[in-house]
mmCIF file of C-alpha atoms in Angstrom:
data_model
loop_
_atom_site.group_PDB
_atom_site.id
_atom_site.type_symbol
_atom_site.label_atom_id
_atom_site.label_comp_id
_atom_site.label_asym_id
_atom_site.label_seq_id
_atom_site.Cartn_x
_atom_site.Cartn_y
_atom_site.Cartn_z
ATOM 1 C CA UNK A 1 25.808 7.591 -51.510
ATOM 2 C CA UNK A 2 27.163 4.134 -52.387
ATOM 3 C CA UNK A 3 29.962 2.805 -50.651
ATOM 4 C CA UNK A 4 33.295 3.401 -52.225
ATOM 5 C CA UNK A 5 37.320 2.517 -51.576
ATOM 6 C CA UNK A 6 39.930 4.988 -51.222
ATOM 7 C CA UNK A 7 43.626 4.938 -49.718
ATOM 8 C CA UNK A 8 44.208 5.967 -45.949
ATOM 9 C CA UNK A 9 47.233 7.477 -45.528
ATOM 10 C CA UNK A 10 49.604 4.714 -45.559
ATOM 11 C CA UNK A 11 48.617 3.056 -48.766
ATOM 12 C CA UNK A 12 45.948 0.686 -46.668
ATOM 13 C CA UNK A 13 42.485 0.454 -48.801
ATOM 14 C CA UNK A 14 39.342 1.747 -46.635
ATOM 15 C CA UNK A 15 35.977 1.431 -47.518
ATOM 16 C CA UNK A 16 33.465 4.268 -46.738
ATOM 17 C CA UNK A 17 30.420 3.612 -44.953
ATOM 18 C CA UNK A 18 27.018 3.261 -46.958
ATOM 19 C CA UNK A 19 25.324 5.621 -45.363
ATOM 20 C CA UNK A 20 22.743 5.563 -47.937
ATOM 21 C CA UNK A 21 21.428 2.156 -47.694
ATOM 22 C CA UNK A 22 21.655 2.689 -43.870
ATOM 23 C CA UNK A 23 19.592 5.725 -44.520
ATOM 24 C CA UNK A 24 16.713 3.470 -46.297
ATOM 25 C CA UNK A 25 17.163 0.760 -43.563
ATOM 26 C CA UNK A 26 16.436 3.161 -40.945
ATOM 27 C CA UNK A 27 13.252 5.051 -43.317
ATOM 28 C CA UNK A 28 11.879 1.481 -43.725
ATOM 29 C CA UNK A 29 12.031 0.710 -40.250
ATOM 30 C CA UNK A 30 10.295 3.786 -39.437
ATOM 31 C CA UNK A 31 7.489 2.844 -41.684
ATOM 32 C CA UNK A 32 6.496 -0.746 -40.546
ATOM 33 C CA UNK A 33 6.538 0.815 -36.948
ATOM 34 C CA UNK A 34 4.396 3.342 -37.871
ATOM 35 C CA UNK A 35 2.078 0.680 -40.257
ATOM 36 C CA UNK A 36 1.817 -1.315 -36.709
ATOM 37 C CA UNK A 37 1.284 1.759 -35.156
ATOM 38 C CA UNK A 38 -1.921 2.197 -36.772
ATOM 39 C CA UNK A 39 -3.475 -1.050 -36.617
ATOM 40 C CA UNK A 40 -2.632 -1.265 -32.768
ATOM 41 C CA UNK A 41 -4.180 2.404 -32.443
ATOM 42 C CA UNK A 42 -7.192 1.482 -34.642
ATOM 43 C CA UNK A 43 -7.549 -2.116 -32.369
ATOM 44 C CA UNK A 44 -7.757 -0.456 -29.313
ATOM 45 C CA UNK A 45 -9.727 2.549 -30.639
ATOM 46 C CA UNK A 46 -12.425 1.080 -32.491
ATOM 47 C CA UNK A 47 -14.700 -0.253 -29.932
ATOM 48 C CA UNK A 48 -14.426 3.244 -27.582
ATOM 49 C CA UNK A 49 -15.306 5.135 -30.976
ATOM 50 C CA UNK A 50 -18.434 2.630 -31.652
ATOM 51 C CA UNK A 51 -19.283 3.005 -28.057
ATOM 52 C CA UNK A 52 -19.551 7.364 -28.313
ATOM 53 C CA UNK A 53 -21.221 6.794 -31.898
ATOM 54 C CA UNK A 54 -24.078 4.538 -29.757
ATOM 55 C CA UNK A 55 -24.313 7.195 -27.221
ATOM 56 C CA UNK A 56 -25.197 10.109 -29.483
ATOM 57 C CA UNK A 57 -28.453 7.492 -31.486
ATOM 58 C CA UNK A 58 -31.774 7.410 -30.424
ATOM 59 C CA UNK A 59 -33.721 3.584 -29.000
ATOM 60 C CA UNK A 60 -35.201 4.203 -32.871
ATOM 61 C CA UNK A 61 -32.487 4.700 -34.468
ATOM 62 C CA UNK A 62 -30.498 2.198 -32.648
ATOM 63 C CA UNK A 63 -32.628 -0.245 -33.584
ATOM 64 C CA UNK A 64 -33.101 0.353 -37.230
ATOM 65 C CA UNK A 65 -31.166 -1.451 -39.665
ATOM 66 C CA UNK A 66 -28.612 1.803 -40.433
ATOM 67 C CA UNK A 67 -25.524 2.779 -40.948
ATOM 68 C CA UNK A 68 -23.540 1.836 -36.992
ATOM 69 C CA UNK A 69 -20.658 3.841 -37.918
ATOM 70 C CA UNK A 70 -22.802 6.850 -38.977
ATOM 71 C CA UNK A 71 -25.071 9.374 -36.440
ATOM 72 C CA UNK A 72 -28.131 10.646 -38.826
ATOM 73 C CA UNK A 73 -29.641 12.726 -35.559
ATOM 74 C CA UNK A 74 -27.464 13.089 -33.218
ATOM 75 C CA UNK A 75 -28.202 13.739 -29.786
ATOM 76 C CA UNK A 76 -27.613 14.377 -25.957
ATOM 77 C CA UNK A 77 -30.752 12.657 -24.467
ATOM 78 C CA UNK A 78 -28.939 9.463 -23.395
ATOM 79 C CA UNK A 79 -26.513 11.578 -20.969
ATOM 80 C CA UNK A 80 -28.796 13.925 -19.766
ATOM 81 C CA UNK A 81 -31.451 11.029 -18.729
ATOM 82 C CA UNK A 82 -28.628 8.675 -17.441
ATOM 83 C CA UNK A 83 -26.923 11.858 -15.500
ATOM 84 C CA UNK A 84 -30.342 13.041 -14.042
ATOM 85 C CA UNK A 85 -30.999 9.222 -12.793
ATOM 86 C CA UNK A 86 -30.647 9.733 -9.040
ATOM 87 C CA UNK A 87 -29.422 5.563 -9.244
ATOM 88 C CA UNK A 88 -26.361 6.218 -11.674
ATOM 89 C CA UNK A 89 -25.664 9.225 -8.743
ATOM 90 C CA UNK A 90 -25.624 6.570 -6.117
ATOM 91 C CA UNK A 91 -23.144 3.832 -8.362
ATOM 92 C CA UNK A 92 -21.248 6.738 -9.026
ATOM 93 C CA UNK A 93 -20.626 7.864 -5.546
ATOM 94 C CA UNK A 94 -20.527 3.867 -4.404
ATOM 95 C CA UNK A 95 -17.789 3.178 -6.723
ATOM 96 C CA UNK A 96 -15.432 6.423 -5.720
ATOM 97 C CA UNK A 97 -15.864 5.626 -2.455
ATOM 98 C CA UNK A 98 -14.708 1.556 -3.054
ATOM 99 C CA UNK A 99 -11.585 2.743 -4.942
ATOM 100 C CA UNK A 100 -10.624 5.449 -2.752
ATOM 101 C CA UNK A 101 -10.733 3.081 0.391
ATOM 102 C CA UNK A 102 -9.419 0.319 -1.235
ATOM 103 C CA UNK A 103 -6.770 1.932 -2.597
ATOM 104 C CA UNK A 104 -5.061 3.376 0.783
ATOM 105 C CA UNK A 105 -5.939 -0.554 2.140
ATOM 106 C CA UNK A 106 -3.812 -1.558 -0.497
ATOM 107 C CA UNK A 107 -0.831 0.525 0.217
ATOM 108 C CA UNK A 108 -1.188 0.199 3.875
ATOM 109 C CA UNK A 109 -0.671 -3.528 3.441
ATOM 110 C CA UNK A 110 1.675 -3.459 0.342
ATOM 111 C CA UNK A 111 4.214 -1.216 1.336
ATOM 112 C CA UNK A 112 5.302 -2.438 4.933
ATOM 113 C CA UNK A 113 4.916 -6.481 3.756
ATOM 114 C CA UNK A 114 7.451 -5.784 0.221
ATOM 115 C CA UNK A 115 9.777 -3.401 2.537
ATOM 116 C CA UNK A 116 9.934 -6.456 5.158
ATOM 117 C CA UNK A 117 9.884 -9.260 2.258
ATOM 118 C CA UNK A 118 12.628 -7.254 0.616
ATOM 119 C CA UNK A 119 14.885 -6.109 3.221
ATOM 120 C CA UNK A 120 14.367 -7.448 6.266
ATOM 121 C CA UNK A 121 15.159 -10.808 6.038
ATOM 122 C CA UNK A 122 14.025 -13.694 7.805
ATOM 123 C CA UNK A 123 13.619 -17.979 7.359
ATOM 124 C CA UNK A 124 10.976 -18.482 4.322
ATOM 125 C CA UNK A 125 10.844 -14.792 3.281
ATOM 126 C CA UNK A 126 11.892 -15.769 -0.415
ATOM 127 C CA UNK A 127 8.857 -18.196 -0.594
ATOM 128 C CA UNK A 128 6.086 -16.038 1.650
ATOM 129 C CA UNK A 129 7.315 -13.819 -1.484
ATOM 130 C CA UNK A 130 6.547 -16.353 -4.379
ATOM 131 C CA UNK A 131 3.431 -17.289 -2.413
ATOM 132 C CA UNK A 132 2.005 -13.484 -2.547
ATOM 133 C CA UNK A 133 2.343 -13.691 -5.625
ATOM 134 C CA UNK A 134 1.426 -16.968 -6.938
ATOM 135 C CA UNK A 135 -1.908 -16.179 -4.883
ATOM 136 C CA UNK A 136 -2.793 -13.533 -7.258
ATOM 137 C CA UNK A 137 -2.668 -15.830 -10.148
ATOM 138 C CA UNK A 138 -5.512 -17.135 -8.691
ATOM 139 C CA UNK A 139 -8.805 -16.215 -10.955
ATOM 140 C CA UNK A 140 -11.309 -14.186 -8.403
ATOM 141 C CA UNK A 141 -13.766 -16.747 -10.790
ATOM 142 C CA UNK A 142 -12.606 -19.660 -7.797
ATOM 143 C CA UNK A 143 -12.601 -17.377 -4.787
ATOM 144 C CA UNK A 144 -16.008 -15.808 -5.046
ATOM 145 C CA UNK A 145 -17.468 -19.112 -3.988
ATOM 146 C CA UNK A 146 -15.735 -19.649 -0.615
ATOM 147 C CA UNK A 147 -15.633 -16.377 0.209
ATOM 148 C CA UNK A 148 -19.364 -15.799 0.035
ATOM 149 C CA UNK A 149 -19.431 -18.866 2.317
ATOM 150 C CA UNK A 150 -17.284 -17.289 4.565
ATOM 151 C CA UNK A 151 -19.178 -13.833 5.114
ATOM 152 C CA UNK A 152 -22.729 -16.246 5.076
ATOM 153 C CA UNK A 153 -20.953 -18.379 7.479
ATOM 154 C CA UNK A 154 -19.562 -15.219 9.805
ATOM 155 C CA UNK A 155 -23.337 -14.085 9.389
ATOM 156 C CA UNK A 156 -24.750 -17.149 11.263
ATOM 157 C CA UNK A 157 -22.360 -16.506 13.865
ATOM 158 C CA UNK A 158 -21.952 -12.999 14.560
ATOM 159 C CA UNK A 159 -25.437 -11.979 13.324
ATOM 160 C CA UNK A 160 -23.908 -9.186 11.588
ATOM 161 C CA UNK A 161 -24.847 -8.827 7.833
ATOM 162 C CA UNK A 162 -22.370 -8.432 5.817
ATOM 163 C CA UNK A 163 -23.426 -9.888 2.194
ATOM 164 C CA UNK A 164 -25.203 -7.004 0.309
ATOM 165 C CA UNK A 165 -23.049 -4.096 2.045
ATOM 166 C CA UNK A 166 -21.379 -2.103 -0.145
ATOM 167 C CA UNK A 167 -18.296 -1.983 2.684
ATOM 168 C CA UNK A 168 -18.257 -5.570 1.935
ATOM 169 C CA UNK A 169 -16.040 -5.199 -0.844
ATOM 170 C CA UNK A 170 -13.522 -3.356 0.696
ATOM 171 C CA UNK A 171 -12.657 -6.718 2.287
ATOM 172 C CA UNK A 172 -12.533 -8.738 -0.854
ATOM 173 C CA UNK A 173 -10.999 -6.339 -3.282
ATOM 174 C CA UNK A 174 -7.751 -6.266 -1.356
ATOM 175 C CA UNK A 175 -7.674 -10.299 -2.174
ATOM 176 C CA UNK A 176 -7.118 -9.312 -5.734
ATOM 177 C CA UNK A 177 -4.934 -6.050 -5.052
ATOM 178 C CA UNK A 178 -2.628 -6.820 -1.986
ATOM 179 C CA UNK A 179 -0.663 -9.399 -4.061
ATOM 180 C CA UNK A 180 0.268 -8.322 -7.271
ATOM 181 C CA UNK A 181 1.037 -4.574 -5.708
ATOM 182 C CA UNK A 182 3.142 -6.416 -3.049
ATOM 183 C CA UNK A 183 4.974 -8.079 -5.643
ATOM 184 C CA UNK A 184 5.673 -4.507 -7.330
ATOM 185 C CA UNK A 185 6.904 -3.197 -5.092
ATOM 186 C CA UNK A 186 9.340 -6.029 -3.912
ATOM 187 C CA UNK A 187 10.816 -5.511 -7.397
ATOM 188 C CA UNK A 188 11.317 -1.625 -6.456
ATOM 189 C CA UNK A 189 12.565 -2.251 -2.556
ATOM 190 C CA UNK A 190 15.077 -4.994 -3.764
ATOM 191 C CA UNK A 191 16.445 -2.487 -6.509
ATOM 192 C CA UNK A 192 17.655 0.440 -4.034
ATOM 193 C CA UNK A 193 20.945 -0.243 -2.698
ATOM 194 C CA UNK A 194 21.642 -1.956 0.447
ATOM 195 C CA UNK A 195 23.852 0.909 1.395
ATOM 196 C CA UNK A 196 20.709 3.502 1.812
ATOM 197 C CA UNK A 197 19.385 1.630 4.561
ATOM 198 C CA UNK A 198 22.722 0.596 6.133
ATOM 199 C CA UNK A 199 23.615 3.774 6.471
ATOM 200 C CA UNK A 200 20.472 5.546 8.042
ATOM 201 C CA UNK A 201 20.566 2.662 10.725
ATOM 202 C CA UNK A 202 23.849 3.472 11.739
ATOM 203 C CA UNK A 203 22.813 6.759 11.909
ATOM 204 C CA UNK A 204 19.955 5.697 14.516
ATOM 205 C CA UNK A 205 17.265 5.471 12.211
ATOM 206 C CA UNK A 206 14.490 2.898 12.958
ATOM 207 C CA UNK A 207 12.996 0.713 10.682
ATOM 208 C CA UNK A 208 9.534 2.713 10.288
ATOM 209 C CA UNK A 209 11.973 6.110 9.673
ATOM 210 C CA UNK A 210 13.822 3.976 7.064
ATOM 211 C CA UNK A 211 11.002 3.498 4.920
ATOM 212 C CA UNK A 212 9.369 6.074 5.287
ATOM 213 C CA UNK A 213 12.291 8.389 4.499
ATOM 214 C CA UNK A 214 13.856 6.570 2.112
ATOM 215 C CA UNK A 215 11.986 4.123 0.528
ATOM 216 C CA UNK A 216 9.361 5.579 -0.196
ATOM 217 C CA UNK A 217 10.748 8.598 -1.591
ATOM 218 C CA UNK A 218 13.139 6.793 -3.637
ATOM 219 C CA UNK A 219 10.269 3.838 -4.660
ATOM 220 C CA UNK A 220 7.933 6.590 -5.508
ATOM 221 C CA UNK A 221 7.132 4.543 -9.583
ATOM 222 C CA UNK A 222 6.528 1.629 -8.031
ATOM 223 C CA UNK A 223 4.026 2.744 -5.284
ATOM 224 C CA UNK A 224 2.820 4.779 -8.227
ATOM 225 C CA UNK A 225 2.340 1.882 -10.396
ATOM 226 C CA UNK A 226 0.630 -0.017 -7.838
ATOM 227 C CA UNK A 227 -1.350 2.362 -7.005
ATOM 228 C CA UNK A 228 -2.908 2.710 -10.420
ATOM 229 C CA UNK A 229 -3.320 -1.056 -11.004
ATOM 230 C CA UNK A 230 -5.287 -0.961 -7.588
ATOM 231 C CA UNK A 231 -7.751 1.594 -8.965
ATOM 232 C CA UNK A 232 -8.212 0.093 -12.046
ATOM 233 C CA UNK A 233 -9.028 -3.539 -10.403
ATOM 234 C CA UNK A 234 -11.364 -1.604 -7.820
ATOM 235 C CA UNK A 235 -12.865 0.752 -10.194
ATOM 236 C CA UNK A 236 -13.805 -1.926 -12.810
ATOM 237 C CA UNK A 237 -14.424 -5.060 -10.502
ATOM 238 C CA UNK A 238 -17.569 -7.029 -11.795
ATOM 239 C CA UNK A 239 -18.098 -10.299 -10.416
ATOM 240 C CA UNK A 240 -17.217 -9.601 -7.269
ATOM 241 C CA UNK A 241 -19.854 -6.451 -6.716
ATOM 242 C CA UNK A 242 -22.345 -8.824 -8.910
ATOM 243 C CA UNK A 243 -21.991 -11.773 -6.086
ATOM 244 C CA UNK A 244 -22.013 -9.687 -3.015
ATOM 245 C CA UNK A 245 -24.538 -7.124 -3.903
ATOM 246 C CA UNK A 246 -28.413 -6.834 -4.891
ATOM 247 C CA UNK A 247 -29.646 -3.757 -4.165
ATOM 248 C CA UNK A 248 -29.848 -0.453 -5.920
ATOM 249 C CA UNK A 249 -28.223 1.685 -3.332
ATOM 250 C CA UNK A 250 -25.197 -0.919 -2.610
ATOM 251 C CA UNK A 251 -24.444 -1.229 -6.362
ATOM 252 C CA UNK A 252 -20.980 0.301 -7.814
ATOM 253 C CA UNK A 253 -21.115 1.590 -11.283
ATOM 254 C CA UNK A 254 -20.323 -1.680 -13.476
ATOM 255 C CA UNK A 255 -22.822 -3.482 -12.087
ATOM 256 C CA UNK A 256 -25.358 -1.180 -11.180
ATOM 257 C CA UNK A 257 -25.584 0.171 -15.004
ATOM 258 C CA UNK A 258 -25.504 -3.878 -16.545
ATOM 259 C CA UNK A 259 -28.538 -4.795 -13.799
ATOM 260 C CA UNK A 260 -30.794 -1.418 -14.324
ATOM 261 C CA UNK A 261 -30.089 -0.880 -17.673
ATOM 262 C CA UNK A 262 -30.422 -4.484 -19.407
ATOM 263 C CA UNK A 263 -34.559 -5.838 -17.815
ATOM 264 C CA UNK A 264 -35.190 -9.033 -19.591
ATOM 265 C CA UNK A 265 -34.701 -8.883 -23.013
ATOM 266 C CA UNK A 266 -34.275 -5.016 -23.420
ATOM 267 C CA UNK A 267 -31.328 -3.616 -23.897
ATOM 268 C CA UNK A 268 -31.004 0.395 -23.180
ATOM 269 C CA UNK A 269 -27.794 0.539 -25.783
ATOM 270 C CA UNK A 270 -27.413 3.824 -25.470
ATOM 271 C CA UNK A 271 -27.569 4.671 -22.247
ATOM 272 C CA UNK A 272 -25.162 1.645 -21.497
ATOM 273 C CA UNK A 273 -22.664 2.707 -23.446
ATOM 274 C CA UNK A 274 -23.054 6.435 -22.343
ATOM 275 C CA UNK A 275 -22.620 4.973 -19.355
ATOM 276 C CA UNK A 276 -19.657 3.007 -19.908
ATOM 277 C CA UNK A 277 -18.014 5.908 -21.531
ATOM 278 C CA UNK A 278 -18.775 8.271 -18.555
ATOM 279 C CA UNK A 279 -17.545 5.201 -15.916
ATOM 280 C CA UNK A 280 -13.737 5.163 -17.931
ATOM 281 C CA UNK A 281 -13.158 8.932 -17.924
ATOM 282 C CA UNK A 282 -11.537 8.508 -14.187
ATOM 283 C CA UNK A 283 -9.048 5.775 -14.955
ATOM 284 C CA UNK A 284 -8.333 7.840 -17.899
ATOM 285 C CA UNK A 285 -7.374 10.717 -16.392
ATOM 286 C CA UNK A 286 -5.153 9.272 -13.443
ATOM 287 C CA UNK A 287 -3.558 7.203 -16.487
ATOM 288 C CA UNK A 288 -3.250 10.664 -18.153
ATOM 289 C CA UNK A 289 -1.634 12.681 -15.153
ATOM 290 C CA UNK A 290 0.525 10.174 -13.396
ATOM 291 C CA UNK A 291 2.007 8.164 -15.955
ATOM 292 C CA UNK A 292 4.293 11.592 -16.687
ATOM 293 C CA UNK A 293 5.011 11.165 -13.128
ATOM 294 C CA UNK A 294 5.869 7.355 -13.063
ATOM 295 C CA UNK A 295 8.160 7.604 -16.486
ATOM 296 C CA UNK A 296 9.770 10.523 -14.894
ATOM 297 C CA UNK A 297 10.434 8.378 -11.505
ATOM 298 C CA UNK A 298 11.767 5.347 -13.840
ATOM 299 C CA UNK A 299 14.393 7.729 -15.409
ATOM 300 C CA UNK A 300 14.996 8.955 -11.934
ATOM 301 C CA UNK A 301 15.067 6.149 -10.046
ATOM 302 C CA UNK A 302 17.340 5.905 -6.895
ATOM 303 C CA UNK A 303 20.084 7.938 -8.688
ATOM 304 C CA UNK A 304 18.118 11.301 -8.204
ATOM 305 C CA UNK A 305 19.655 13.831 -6.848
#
């Protein structure tokens, strides 16, 4: 429908709205979004597709000069070897037990320093808040180093081991998850309205009963996402594990399939990517159960109810 002129009631011209070249505005719109669509999904797709193609070859046919993108004998050997391996077992377990632990250390930290960065506030609070969160900027490539001084130093002192202990990381994982989730969750605190907490202290409420039944409740996204980044930086850690432990029974998952898998020049491509495949099904599937939960918070949000 073009756009045409006709008389209002008192004589005035008005000129109707072109809906149809809104109409075509709007359908092209729709099509470069879904065009970039595509190419982002095939990006991000591409290399988890290559990596389940891998898993399903043979060494042999891995090796020949074939078709990547193509399975001619497909195959199950690669995951039943690599899930029979009692070692893959132990990085499994390892790395479940890392996450889980480091994980409640994180939010046992976070939560009470953004609630008292946030709310209760005191002389250099603002900049003990920048500082968090300027220390996560720092790359874990520059801490390693003085850190594994620091446990090789407490060694010589204490005479308790600590380097090559898988419980070792559950000390220097919080280094790269305490900050950033602290941050978070400042964000989230600072959002809820001063009134919440104003009122359930006139009401006799302490602190502690103040976050804990309010806060926390009405916070619930951002302890969510927290939560998830601190998995993910726990769950796929590499240098860290890689400095701090050697052995076969302290290993988590990343590095325990890179350092048994890969001797010398050999490369067991299929089993590392079966691996690799099998170590991202648990992020996926806490990405794929709580984000409904986190968007659903965000629409929420302190308004609930």
């Amino acid at each position: 429908m073009t756009a045409a002129t006709t008389m209002s009631d008192k004589g005035a011209p008005r000129r109707k709205t072109a809906y149809g070249s809104m109409s075509r505005d709007r359908t092209w719109a729709l099509r470069w979004s879904y065009f970039f669509l595509v190419i982002f999904a095939a990006f991000f797709l591409l290399p988890p597709i290559y990596m389940f193609i891998t898993s399903l070859k043979t060494s042999a046919e891995i090796s020949a000069a074939t078709n990547p993108w193509w399975v001619y004998n497909p195959t199950l050997s690669n995951y039943v070897e690599l899930l029979t391996k009692p070692e893959y077992l132990v990085f499994f377990r390892n790395s479940v037990v890392v996450s889980t632990f480091v994980v409640t250390i994180t939010m046992l930290i976070s939560i009470p320093a953004a609630f008292a960065l946030s709310r209760m506030r005191f002389w250099g609070s603002a900049t003990l808040a920048t500082g968090v969160f300027l220390t996560y900027l720092v790359p874990d490539t520059l801490l390693f180093i003085p850190l594994f001084k620091m446990f090789a130093v407490f060694h010589e002192w204490t005479g308790i081991q600590m380097l090559n202990r898988w419980w070792v990381l559950l000390v220097v994982y919080p280094t790269l998850t305490v900050p950033f989730c602290t941050w978070i969750m400042i964000g989230y605190f600072a959002s809820i309205p001063k009134e919440l907490d104003e009122a359930a202290i006139i009401d006799g409420a302490s602190w502690f009963q103040t976050l804990t039944r309010i806060f926390i409740p009405v916070a619930l996204p951002g302890i969510i996402a927290a939560t998830i980044f601190a998995f993910t930086v726990s769950w796929a850690q590499f240098l860290y594990p890689l400095a701090f432990t050697t052995s076969v029974d302290q290993l988590v998952l990343p590095v325990g399939i890179i350092t048994t898998l890969i001797r010398g020049d050999v490369f067991a491509w299929g089993q590392i990517m079966t691996g690799a495949l099998l170590g991202a099904l648990p992020p996926l599937i806490i990405y794929a159960f709580l984000m409904d939960y986190y968007i659903a918070g965000l629409t929420a949000g302190a308004t609930k109810g």
